[in-house]
PDB file of C-alpha atoms in Angstrom:
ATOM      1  CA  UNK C   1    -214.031  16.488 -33.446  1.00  0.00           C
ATOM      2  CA  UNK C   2    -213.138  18.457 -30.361  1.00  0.00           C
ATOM      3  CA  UNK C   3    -209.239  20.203 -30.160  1.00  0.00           C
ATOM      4  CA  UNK C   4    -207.591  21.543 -27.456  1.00  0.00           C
ATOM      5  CA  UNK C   5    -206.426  24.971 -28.082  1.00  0.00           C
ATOM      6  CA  UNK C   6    -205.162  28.364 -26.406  1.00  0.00           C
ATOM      7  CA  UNK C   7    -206.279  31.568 -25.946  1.00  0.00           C
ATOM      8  CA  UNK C   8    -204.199  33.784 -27.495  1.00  0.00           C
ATOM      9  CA  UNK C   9    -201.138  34.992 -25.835  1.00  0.00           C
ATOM     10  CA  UNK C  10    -201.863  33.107 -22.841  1.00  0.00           C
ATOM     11  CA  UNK C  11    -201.852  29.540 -21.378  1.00  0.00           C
ATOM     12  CA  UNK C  12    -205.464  29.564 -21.024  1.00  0.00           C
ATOM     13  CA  UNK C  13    -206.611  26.015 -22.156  1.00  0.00           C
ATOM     14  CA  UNK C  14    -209.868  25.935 -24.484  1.00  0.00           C
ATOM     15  CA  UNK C  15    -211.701  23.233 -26.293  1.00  0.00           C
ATOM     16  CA  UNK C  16    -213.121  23.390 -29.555  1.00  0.00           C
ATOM     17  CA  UNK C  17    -215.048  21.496 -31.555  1.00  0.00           C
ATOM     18  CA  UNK C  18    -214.293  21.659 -35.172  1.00  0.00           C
ATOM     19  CA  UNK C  19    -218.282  21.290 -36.082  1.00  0.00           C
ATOM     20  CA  UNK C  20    -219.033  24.521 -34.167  1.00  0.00           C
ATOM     21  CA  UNK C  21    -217.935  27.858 -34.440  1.00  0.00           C
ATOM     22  CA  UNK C  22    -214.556  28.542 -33.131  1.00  0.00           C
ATOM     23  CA  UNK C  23    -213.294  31.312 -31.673  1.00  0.00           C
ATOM     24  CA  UNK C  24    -210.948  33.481 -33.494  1.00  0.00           C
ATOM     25  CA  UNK C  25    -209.367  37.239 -34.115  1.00  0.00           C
ATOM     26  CA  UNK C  26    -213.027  38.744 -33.233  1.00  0.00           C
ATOM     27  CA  UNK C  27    -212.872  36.304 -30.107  1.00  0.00           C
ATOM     28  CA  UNK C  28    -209.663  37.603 -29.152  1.00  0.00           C
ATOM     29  CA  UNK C  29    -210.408  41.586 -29.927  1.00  0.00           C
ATOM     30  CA  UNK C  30    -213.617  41.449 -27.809  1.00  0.00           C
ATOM     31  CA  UNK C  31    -211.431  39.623 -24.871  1.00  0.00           C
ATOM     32  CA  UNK C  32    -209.071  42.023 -25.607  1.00  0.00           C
ATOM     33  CA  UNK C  33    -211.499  45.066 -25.290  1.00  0.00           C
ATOM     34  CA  UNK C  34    -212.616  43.779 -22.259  1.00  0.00           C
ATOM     35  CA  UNK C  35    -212.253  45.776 -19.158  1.00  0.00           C
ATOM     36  CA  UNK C  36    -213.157  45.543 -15.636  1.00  0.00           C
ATOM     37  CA  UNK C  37    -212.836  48.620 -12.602  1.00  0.00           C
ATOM     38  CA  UNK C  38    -212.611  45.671  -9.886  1.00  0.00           C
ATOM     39  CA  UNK C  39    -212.783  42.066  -8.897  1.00  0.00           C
ATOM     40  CA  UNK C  40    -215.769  41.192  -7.730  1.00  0.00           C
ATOM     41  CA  UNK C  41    -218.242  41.694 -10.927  1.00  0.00           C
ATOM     42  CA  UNK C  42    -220.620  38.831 -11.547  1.00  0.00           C
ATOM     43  CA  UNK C  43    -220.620  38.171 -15.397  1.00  0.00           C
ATOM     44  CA  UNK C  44    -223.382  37.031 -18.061  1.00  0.00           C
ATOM     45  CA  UNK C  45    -222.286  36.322 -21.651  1.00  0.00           C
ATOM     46  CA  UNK C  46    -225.201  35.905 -23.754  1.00  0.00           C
ATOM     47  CA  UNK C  47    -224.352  33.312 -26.806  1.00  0.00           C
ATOM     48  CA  UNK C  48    -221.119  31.797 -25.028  1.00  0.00           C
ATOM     49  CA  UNK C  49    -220.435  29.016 -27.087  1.00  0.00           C
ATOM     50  CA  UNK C  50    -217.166  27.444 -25.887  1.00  0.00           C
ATOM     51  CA  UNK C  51    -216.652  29.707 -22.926  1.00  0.00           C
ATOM     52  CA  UNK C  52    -214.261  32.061 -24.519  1.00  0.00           C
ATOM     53  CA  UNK C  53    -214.968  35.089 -23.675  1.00  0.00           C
ATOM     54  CA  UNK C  54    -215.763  34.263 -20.112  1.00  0.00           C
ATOM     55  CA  UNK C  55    -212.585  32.962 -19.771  1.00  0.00           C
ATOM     56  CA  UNK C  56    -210.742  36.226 -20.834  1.00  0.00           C
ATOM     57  CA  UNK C  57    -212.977  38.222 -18.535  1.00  0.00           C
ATOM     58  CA  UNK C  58    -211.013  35.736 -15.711  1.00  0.00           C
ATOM     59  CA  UNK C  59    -208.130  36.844 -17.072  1.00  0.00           C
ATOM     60  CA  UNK C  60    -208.283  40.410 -16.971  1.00  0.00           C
ATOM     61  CA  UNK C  61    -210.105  40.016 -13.204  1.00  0.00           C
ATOM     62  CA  UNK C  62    -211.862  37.657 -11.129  1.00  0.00           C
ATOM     63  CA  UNK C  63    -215.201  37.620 -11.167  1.00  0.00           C
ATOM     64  CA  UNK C  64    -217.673  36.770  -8.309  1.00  0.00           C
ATOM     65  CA  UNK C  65    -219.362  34.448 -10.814  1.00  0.00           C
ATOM     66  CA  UNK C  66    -219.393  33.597 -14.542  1.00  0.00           C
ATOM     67  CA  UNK C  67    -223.015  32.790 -16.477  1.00  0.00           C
ATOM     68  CA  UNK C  68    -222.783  31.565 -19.809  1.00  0.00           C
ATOM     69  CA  UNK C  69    -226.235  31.192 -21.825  1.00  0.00           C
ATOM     70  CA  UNK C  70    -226.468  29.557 -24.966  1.00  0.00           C
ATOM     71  CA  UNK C  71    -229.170  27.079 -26.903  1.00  0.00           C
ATOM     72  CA  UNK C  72    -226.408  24.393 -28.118  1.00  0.00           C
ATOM     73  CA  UNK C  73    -226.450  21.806 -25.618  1.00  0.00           C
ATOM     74  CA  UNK C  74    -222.654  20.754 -27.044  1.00  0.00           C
ATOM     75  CA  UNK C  75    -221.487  24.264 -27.148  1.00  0.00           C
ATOM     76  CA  UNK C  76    -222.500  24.494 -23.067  1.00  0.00           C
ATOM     77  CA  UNK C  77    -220.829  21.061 -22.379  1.00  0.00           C
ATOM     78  CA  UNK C  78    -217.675  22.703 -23.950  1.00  0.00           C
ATOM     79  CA  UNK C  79    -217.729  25.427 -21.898  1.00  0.00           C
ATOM     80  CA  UNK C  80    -218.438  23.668 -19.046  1.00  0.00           C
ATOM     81  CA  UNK C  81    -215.236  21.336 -19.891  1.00  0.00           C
ATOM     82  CA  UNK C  82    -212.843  24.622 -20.524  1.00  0.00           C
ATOM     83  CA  UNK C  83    -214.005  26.318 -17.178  1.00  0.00           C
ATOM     84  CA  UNK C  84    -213.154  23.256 -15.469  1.00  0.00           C
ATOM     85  CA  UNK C  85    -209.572  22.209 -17.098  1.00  0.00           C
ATOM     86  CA  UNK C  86    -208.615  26.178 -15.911  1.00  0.00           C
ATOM     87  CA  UNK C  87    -209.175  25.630 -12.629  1.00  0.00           C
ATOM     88  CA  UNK C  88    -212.740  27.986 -12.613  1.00  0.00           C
ATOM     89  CA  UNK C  89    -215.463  27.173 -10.244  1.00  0.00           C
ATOM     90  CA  UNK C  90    -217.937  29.826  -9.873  1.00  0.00           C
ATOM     91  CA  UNK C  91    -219.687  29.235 -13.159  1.00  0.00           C
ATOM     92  CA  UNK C  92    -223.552  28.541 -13.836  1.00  0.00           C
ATOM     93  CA  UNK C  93    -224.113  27.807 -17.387  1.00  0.00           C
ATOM     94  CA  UNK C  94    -228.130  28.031 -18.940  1.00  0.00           C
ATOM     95  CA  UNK C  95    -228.953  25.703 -21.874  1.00  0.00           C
ATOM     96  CA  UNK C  96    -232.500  28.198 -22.560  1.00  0.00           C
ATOM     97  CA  UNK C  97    -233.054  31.236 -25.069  1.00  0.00           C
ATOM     98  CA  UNK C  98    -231.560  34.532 -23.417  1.00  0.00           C
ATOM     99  CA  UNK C  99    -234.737  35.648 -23.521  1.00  0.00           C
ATOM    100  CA  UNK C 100    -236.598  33.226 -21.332  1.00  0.00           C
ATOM    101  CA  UNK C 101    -233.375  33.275 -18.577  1.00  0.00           C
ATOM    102  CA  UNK C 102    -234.385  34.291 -14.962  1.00  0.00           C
ATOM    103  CA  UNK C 103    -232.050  34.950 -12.895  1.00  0.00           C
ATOM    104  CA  UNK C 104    -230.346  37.046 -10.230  1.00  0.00           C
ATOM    105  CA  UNK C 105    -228.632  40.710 -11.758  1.00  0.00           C
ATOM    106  CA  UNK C 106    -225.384  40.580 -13.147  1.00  0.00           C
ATOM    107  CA  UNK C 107    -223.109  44.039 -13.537  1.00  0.00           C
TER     108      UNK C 107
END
């Protein structure tokens, strides 16, 4: 079953689905340890699930583009959704093992 939630301390909308791991106080540490020198970084986050953490690197700055890579199909869709319902459209999102990903360099 999916939920809408927030991320915390913000109006950030997420989804979550209640069969998948959700993001919680070590979601919300790492987005809070997050920190960026400028605005123009292009951004890979290996095991994305929902989107989370890509979504509190947009809010600490804007990024050029956001990658997400997971292998859960559902957990891509997700994050596809909760990029979209926040207004994000520079996102590219690989359904493959990190390991197998080509793709352009990301900082």
């Amino acid at each position: 079953m999916k939920s809408l939630d927030y991320l915390y301390n913000s109006d950030i909308k997420i989804y979550q689905d209640d069969t998948m791991f959700k993001m919680n106080s070590d979601t919300r540490n790492l987005g809070d340890f997050l920190e960026f020198k400028k605005n123009d970084y292009t951004i890979l986050d290996v095991g994305c699930n929902n989107g989370a953490l890509l979504l509190y690197a947009m809010i600490k700055k804007r990024g050029k583009h956001y990658y997400g890579v997971d292998i859960n199909p559902r957990a891509l869709e997700l994050a596809k959704e909760n990029m979209m319902i926040n207004n994000v459209d520079n996102f590219s999102f690989f359904n493959v093992d990190f390991r197998e990903l080509k793709m352009e360099q990301v900082d």
